[in-house]
Amino acid sequence: MVALNGRDLLSLADLSSTELQELLQLATQLKSQQLKLRCNKVLGLLFSKASTRTRVSFTVAMYQLGGQVIDLNPNVTQVSRGEPVQDTARVLDRYLDVLAIRTFAQQELETFASYAKIPVINALTDAEHPCQVLADLMTIQECFGNLSGLTLTYVGDGNNVANSLMLGCALAGMNVRIATPKGYEPDNEIVEQARAIANNKTEVLITHDPEIAAKGAAVLYTDVWASMGQEAEADDRFPIFQHYQISDQLLSFADREAIVLHCLPAHRGEEITEAVIEGPQSRVWDQAENRMHAQKALLASILGAE
Ligand code: CP
Ligand code: NVA
């Protein structure tokens, strides 16, 4: 079993290709109940942004492993009253076995991890959403039987999900194409990081043309045009992103057997049409379910469950 004993997961790039592959294999074994693992540990959830899937899937995964969860809503802790991250981190370190954090700046997550000796998991920052992409890759593998050589096209905002998808696809030996409006491209440092991982063996393409990007793709993926924290920009973004919608028309450029993914929550009529998200090629509910299996595998591996 993949041994991530005590390690942090702050970025998907914290995993090697082999570790990623083994983690997905473990998640699949846990989902099929071919394997059952137990650990009597305590997970803290410190979320400064809203969450349905991540919060519930982490909680249920930990319960199913035999562990416990404490929901550390910042509004009911001293975090919202300005207790420094460094202090909160050193205190929580003394109580908990593992901590999942959802926040804004990646730097805050990194500061937390540097002060807490317990493993820290990125449950979404403005820069990355690695747990989401573990579930996405698991879903793609379930649909196609393998990952290597497949092409994933992401259409929309070059956000946290796009950043983690680039890293995840590169690690999995997949081609990744990101189509965004000008000025909304993914983080350039992460593009370069993904290209270094891909090492010219697979493609990491950034384009402004969604149709070229979608051509022949096995997976079409999108996410909201304005992420949490960007709500004030939503109205201005609307006209800019009009051509970056997954519709039946865009889907017709993809492979005939292509699947459609969305991390959810979705805005029907914006980044995806009702017909596509509810259509035969959509796999979004399996994708959401897989959050739980993938994070159970991650927790089990980090905590050394047996
Ligand atoms: N996809 C995802 O992370 O959903 P939540 O924001 O509901 O956790
Ligand atoms: N990019 C979105 C993902 C939500 C799961 C956000 O950060 O709001």
Tab-separated table of C-alpha atoms and ligand atoms in Angstrom:
chain	number	residue	atom	x	y	z
A	1	MET	CA	0.000	0.000	0.000
A	2	VAL	CA	1.182	3.517	-0.833
A	3	ALA	CA	2.899	4.924	2.254
A	4	LEU	CA	2.510	8.681	2.643
A	5	ASN	CA	3.038	8.334	6.409
A	6	GLY	CA	2.840	11.725	8.071
A	7	ARG	CA	3.256	13.679	4.823
A	8	ASP	CA	1.458	16.910	3.890
A	9	LEU	CA	-0.523	17.270	0.670
A	10	LEU	CA	-0.333	20.989	-0.085
A	11	SER	CA	-0.049	20.621	-3.858
A	12	LEU	CA	-0.619	17.696	-6.192
A	13	ALA	CA	3.052	18.092	-7.093
A	14	ASP	CA	3.856	16.750	-3.591
A	15	LEU	CA	3.118	13.302	-5.064
A	16	SER	CA	5.281	11.354	-7.481
A	17	SER	CA	3.669	9.663	-10.504
A	18	THR	CA	4.011	6.297	-8.771
A	19	GLU	CA	2.459	7.537	-5.531
A	20	LEU	CA	-0.448	9.031	-7.464
A	21	GLN	CA	-1.016	5.779	-9.329
A	22	GLU	CA	-0.882	3.769	-6.086
A	23	LEU	CA	-3.232	6.180	-4.330
A	24	LEU	CA	-5.791	5.806	-7.121
A	25	GLN	CA	-5.441	2.041	-6.941
A	26	LEU	CA	-6.021	2.129	-3.174
A	27	ALA	CA	-9.072	4.365	-3.642
A	28	THR	CA	-10.507	1.879	-6.137
A	29	GLN	CA	-9.899	-1.036	-3.741
A	30	LEU	CA	-11.595	0.862	-0.912
A	31	LYS	CA	-14.547	1.751	-3.136
A	32	SER	CA	-15.095	-1.880	-4.164
A	33	GLN	CA	-14.635	-2.916	-0.513
A	34	GLN	CA	-11.984	-5.373	-1.681
A	35	LEU	CA	-9.950	-3.806	1.109
A	36	LYS	CA	-11.030	-2.407	4.471
A	37	LEU	CA	-8.747	-0.215	6.531
A	38	ARG	CA	-9.097	1.178	10.050
A	39	CYS	CA	-7.420	3.945	11.981
A	40	ASN	CA	-8.431	5.444	15.289
A	41	LYS	CA	-7.355	9.017	14.570
A	42	VAL	CA	-8.826	12.519	14.697
A	43	LEU	CA	-9.162	14.791	11.658
A	44	GLY	CA	-9.718	18.556	12.021
A	45	LEU	CA	-11.483	20.500	9.261
A	46	LEU	CA	-10.532	24.183	9.237
A	47	PHE	CA	-12.533	25.715	6.383
A	48	SER	CA	-12.638	29.479	5.754
A	49	LYS	CA	-14.784	29.036	2.629
A	50	ALA	CA	-18.089	27.249	2.027
A	51	SER	CA	-18.060	23.538	1.198
A	52	THR	CA	-20.547	20.731	0.732
A	53	ARG	CA	-18.626	17.915	-0.978
A	54	THR	CA	-15.209	18.333	0.605
A	55	ARG	CA	-16.545	18.766	4.124
A	56	VAL	CA	-18.972	15.836	3.970
A	57	SER	CA	-16.755	13.464	1.990
A	58	PHE	CA	-13.811	13.985	4.369
A	59	THR	CA	-16.109	13.490	7.362
A	60	VAL	CA	-17.713	10.293	6.072
A	61	ALA	CA	-14.363	8.913	4.869
A	62	MET	CA	-12.875	9.421	8.339
A	63	TYR	CA	-15.917	7.857	10.070
A	64	GLN	CA	-15.711	4.846	7.761
A	65	LEU	CA	-12.043	4.434	8.714
A	66	GLY	CA	-13.104	4.359	12.353
A	67	GLY	CA	-11.742	7.829	13.105
A	68	GLN	CA	-13.346	11.043	14.339
A	69	VAL	CA	-13.737	14.518	12.866
A	70	ILE	CA	-13.858	17.975	14.447
A	71	ASP	CA	-15.347	20.754	12.338
A	72	LEU	CA	-13.248	23.824	13.214
A	73	ASN	CA	-15.452	26.493	11.684
A	74	PRO	CA	-13.335	29.687	11.874
A	75	ASN	CA	-16.390	31.593	13.135
A	76	VAL	CA	-16.514	29.564	16.321
A	77	THR	CA	-12.774	29.383	16.903
A	78	GLN	CA	-10.342	32.197	17.702
A	79	VAL	CA	-9.226	32.202	14.042
A	80	SER	CA	-11.942	34.710	13.112
A	81	ARG	CA	-10.790	36.957	16.012
A	82	GLY	CA	-7.313	37.181	14.556
A	83	GLU	CA	-5.303	34.534	16.437
A	84	PRO	CA	-2.132	34.200	14.354
A	85	VAL	CA	-1.917	31.179	12.069
A	86	GLN	CA	1.416	30.244	13.649
A	87	ASP	CA	-0.213	29.977	17.095
A	88	THR	CA	-3.340	28.125	15.958
A	89	ALA	CA	-1.169	25.672	14.027
A	90	ARG	CA	1.071	24.860	17.022
A	91	VAL	CA	-1.926	24.347	19.313
A	92	LEU	CA	-4.013	22.193	16.933
A	93	ASP	CA	-0.857	20.142	16.369
A	94	ARG	CA	-1.054	19.021	20.026
A	95	TYR	CA	-4.653	17.733	19.723
A	96	LEU	CA	-5.218	16.427	16.215
A	97	ASP	CA	-3.675	13.698	14.060
A	98	VAL	CA	-4.331	15.372	10.693
A	99	LEU	CA	-5.760	18.677	9.524
A	100	ALA	CA	-7.551	19.576	6.270
A	101	ILE	CA	-7.575	23.312	5.505
A	102	ARG	CA	-9.676	25.287	3.014
A	103	THR	CA	-8.550	28.877	2.700
A	104	PHE	CA	-7.631	31.686	0.319
A	105	ALA	CA	-3.837	32.124	0.022
A	106	GLN	CA	-1.641	29.074	-0.603
A	107	GLN	CA	0.947	30.872	1.545
A	108	GLU	CA	-1.341	30.676	4.586
A	109	LEU	CA	-1.656	26.908	4.101
A	110	GLU	CA	2.116	26.634	3.804
A	111	THR	CA	2.655	28.668	6.963
A	112	PHE	CA	0.186	26.426	8.782
A	113	ALA	CA	1.994	23.322	7.569
A	114	SER	CA	5.389	24.673	8.558
A	115	TYR	CA	4.249	25.297	12.151
A	116	ALA	CA	2.179	22.105	12.583
A	117	LYS	CA	4.084	18.825	12.758
A	118	ILE	CA	0.931	16.821	11.971
A	119	PRO	CA	0.106	16.254	8.282
A	120	VAL	CA	-1.793	19.094	6.607
A	121	ILE	CA	-4.021	18.536	3.566
A	122	ASN	CA	-5.026	21.225	1.068
A	123	ALA	CA	-8.830	21.108	0.930
A	124	LEU	CA	-8.789	24.023	-1.597
A	125	THR	CA	-6.885	27.261	-1.816
A	126	ASP	CA	-6.985	29.990	-4.462
A	127	ALA	CA	-4.036	28.211	-6.101
A	128	GLU	CA	-4.940	24.510	-5.965
A	129	HIS	CA	-7.569	21.865	-5.289
A	130	PRO	CA	-5.555	18.619	-5.183
A	131	CYS	CA	-8.181	16.430	-3.457
A	132	GLN	CA	-10.642	17.272	-6.223
A	133	VAL	CA	-8.214	16.139	-8.887
A	134	LEU	CA	-7.519	12.832	-7.116
A	135	ALA	CA	-11.254	12.076	-7.478
A	136	ASP	CA	-11.288	13.360	-11.076
A	137	LEU	CA	-8.445	11.063	-12.118
A	138	MET	CA	-10.084	8.148	-10.301
A	139	THR	CA	-13.299	8.800	-12.262
A	140	ILE	CA	-11.483	9.004	-15.596
A	141	GLN	CA	-9.651	5.758	-14.817
A	142	GLU	CA	-12.958	4.060	-13.987
A	143	CYS	CA	-14.427	5.176	-17.313
A	144	PHE	CA	-11.498	4.380	-19.606
A	145	GLY	CA	-9.588	1.695	-17.676
A	146	ASN	CA	-6.366	3.735	-17.830
A	147	LEU	CA	-5.123	7.324	-17.812
A	148	SER	CA	-1.902	7.332	-19.781
A	149	GLY	CA	-2.198	8.930	-23.218
A	150	LEU	CA	-5.731	10.330	-22.720
A	151	THR	CA	-6.448	14.022	-23.370
A	152	LEU	CA	-8.314	16.193	-20.868
A	153	THR	CA	-9.584	19.591	-21.992
A	154	TYR	CA	-10.537	22.162	-19.383
A	155	VAL	CA	-12.622	25.100	-20.584
A	156	GLY	CA	-13.240	28.228	-18.494
A	157	ASP	CA	-11.357	30.114	-15.807
A	158	GLY	CA	-7.676	29.279	-15.223
A	159	ASN	CA	-8.335	28.762	-11.521
A	160	ASN	CA	-7.343	26.441	-8.652
A	161	VAL	CA	-9.005	23.424	-10.296
A	162	ALA	CA	-7.295	24.123	-13.641
A	163	ASN	CA	-3.934	24.422	-11.854
A	164	SER	CA	-4.314	21.091	-10.060
A	165	LEU	CA	-5.621	19.402	-13.222
A	166	MET	CA	-2.456	20.418	-15.096
A	167	LEU	CA	-0.271	18.857	-12.399
A	168	GLY	CA	-2.467	15.768	-12.031
A	169	CYS	CA	-2.654	15.078	-15.754
A	170	ALA	CA	1.087	15.550	-16.178
A	171	LEU	CA	1.749	13.128	-13.292
A	172	ALA	CA	-0.708	10.614	-14.771
A	173	GLY	CA	0.850	10.726	-18.260
A	174	MET	CA	-2.171	12.495	-19.768
A	175	ASN	CA	-2.302	15.401	-22.203
A	176	VAL	CA	-3.959	18.493	-20.768
A	177	ARG	CA	-5.333	21.480	-22.678
A	178	ILE	CA	-6.611	24.571	-20.898
A	179	ALA	CA	-8.807	27.009	-22.868
A	180	THR	CA	-9.455	30.341	-21.142
A	181	PRO	CA	-10.209	33.917	-22.195
A	182	LYS	CA	-7.161	36.199	-22.476
A	183	GLY	CA	-6.070	37.357	-19.040
A	184	TYR	CA	-7.620	34.344	-17.257
A	185	GLU	CA	-4.896	31.775	-17.976
A	186	PRO	CA	-3.743	29.405	-15.218
A	187	ASP	CA	-0.814	30.247	-12.938
A	188	ASN	CA	2.285	30.432	-15.097
A	189	GLU	CA	4.555	28.887	-12.461
A	190	ILE	CA	2.243	25.880	-12.241
A	191	VAL	CA	2.118	25.624	-16.066
A	192	GLU	CA	5.917	25.423	-16.039
A	193	GLN	CA	5.861	22.923	-13.169
A	194	ALA	CA	3.384	20.732	-15.088
A	195	ARG	CA	5.527	20.964	-18.244
A	196	ALA	CA	8.595	19.930	-16.247
A	197	ILE	CA	6.702	16.888	-14.924
A	198	ALA	CA	5.409	16.060	-18.435
A	199	ASN	CA	9.012	16.312	-19.680
A	200	ASN	CA	7.946	16.605	-23.354
A	201	LYS	CA	6.290	13.184	-23.199
A	202	THR	CA	2.774	14.636	-22.951
A	203	GLU	CA	1.207	17.982	-23.846
A	204	VAL	CA	0.415	20.902	-21.504
A	205	LEU	CA	-1.342	23.331	-23.834
A	206	ILE	CA	-2.694	26.764	-22.913
A	207	THR	CA	-4.970	28.294	-25.544
A	208	HIS	CA	-7.781	30.812	-25.983
A	209	ASP	CA	-9.636	28.607	-28.487
A	210	PRO	CA	-12.055	26.160	-26.822
A	211	GLU	CA	-12.864	24.351	-30.083
A	212	ILE	CA	-9.238	23.585	-30.909
A	213	ALA	CA	-8.755	22.486	-27.289
A	214	ALA	CA	-11.807	20.208	-27.342
A	215	LYS	CA	-10.884	18.449	-30.578
A	216	GLY	CA	-10.676	14.682	-30.008
A	217	ALA	CA	-10.524	15.052	-26.200
A	218	ALA	CA	-11.531	12.110	-24.002
A	219	VAL	CA	-12.578	14.384	-21.137
A	220	LEU	CA	-14.180	17.830	-21.197
A	221	TYR	CA	-14.024	19.606	-17.839
A	222	THR	CA	-15.243	22.940	-16.560
A	223	ASP	CA	-15.715	24.904	-13.343
A	224	VAL	CA	-17.405	28.151	-12.318
A	225	TRP	CA	-16.373	31.375	-14.059
A	226	ALA	CA	-15.968	33.175	-10.709
A	227	SER	CA	-14.549	31.228	-7.778
A	228	MET	CA	-15.142	31.767	-4.070
A	229	GLY	CA	-13.666	35.145	-3.184
A	230	GLN	CA	-14.270	36.499	-6.732
A	231	GLU	CA	-18.040	36.975	-6.416
A	232	ALA	CA	-17.760	40.754	-6.960
A	233	GLU	CA	-16.252	40.128	-10.426
A	234	ALA	CA	-18.951	37.670	-11.545
A	235	ASP	CA	-21.049	40.165	-13.558
A	236	ASP	CA	-18.005	41.553	-15.378
A	237	ARG	CA	-16.775	38.067	-16.203
A	238	PHE	CA	-20.072	36.882	-17.675
A	239	PRO	CA	-19.679	38.406	-21.196
A	240	ILE	CA	-15.930	37.590	-21.303
A	241	PHE	CA	-16.549	33.872	-20.661
A	242	GLN	CA	-19.571	33.368	-23.015
A	243	HIS	CA	-17.568	31.238	-25.489
A	244	TYR	CA	-16.077	29.101	-22.713
A	245	GLN	CA	-19.188	27.046	-22.009
A	246	ILE	CA	-19.484	23.264	-22.325
A	247	SER	CA	-22.486	22.907	-24.609
A	248	ASP	CA	-23.596	20.151	-27.013
A	249	GLN	CA	-21.912	22.177	-29.740
A	250	LEU	CA	-18.519	22.171	-27.977
A	251	LEU	CA	-18.962	18.524	-26.984
A	252	SER	CA	-19.346	17.634	-30.679
A	253	PHE	CA	-15.636	18.509	-31.150
A	254	ALA	CA	-14.555	15.968	-28.509
A	255	ASP	CA	-14.127	12.232	-28.973
A	256	ARG	CA	-17.416	10.403	-29.579
A	257	GLU	CA	-16.915	8.483	-26.288
A	258	ALA	CA	-15.879	11.594	-24.327
A	259	ILE	CA	-17.066	12.139	-20.778
A	260	VAL	CA	-17.886	15.462	-19.127
A	261	LEU	CA	-16.713	16.388	-15.643
A	262	HIS	CA	-17.416	19.359	-13.363
A	263	CYS	CA	-16.110	19.656	-9.807
A	264	LEU	CA	-19.454	21.233	-8.677
A	265	PRO	CA	-21.184	23.395	-7.594
A	266	ALA	CA	-22.299	24.119	-11.192
A	267	HIS	CA	-23.948	27.198	-12.663
A	268	ARG	CA	-26.194	25.811	-15.389
A	269	GLY	CA	-26.424	28.165	-18.365
A	270	GLU	CA	-23.016	29.659	-17.552
A	271	GLU	CA	-19.985	27.338	-17.722
A	272	ILE	CA	-22.118	24.297	-18.650
A	273	THR	CA	-25.546	23.819	-20.203
A	274	GLU	CA	-28.361	21.952	-18.475
A	275	ALA	CA	-28.453	19.501	-21.428
A	276	VAL	CA	-24.772	18.560	-21.021
A	277	ILE	CA	-24.628	18.264	-17.227
A	278	GLU	CA	-27.788	16.117	-17.235
A	279	GLY	CA	-26.852	14.360	-20.493
A	280	PRO	CA	-25.517	10.847	-21.203
A	281	GLN	CA	-21.857	11.876	-21.280
A	282	SER	CA	-21.889	13.558	-17.872
A	283	ARG	CA	-20.133	11.682	-15.052
A	284	VAL	CA	-20.417	14.408	-12.421
A	285	TRP	CA	-22.250	12.335	-9.787
A	286	ASP	CA	-19.688	9.511	-9.911
A	287	GLN	CA	-17.006	12.186	-9.764
A	288	ALA	CA	-18.576	13.707	-6.632
A	289	GLU	CA	-18.884	10.258	-5.014
A	290	ASN	CA	-15.247	9.535	-5.727
A	291	ARG	CA	-14.204	12.485	-3.555
A	292	MET	CA	-14.995	10.252	-0.584
A	293	HIS	CA	-13.090	7.194	-1.830
A	294	ALA	CA	-10.054	9.174	-2.969
A	295	GLN	CA	-9.823	11.116	0.309
A	296	LYS	CA	-10.298	7.906	2.310
A	297	ALA	CA	-7.288	6.477	0.464
A	298	LEU	CA	-5.330	9.671	1.117
A	299	LEU	CA	-6.164	9.692	4.850
A	300	ALA	CA	-5.454	5.968	5.181
A	301	SER	CA	-2.086	6.360	3.516
A	302	ILE	CA	-1.080	9.477	5.480
A	303	LEU	CA	-2.242	8.011	8.813
A	304	GLY	CA	-0.879	4.514	8.226
A	305	ALA	CA	-4.290	2.797	8.519
A	306	GLU	CA	-4.238	-1.013	8.674
B	1	CP	N1	-15.941	20.408	-5.489
B	1	CP	C1	-15.893	20.869	-4.228
B	1	CP	O1	-14.828	21.037	-3.637
B	1	CP	O2	-17.109	21.104	-3.659
B	1	CP	P1	-17.368	21.835	-2.286
B	1	CP	O3	-16.977	23.275	-2.459
B	1	CP	O4	-18.837	21.656	-2.054
B	1	CP	O5	-16.540	21.181	-1.208
B	2	NVA	N1	-12.927	27.112	-8.394
B	2	NVA	C1	-13.973	26.897	-7.441
B	2	NVA	C2	-14.006	25.476	-7.002
B	2	NVA	C3	-15.098	25.142	-6.029
B	2	NVA	C4	-15.065	23.710	-5.607
B	2	NVA	C5	-13.772	27.826	-6.247
B	2	NVA	O1	-12.633	27.980	-5.799
B	2	NVA	O2	-14.738	28.418	-5.781
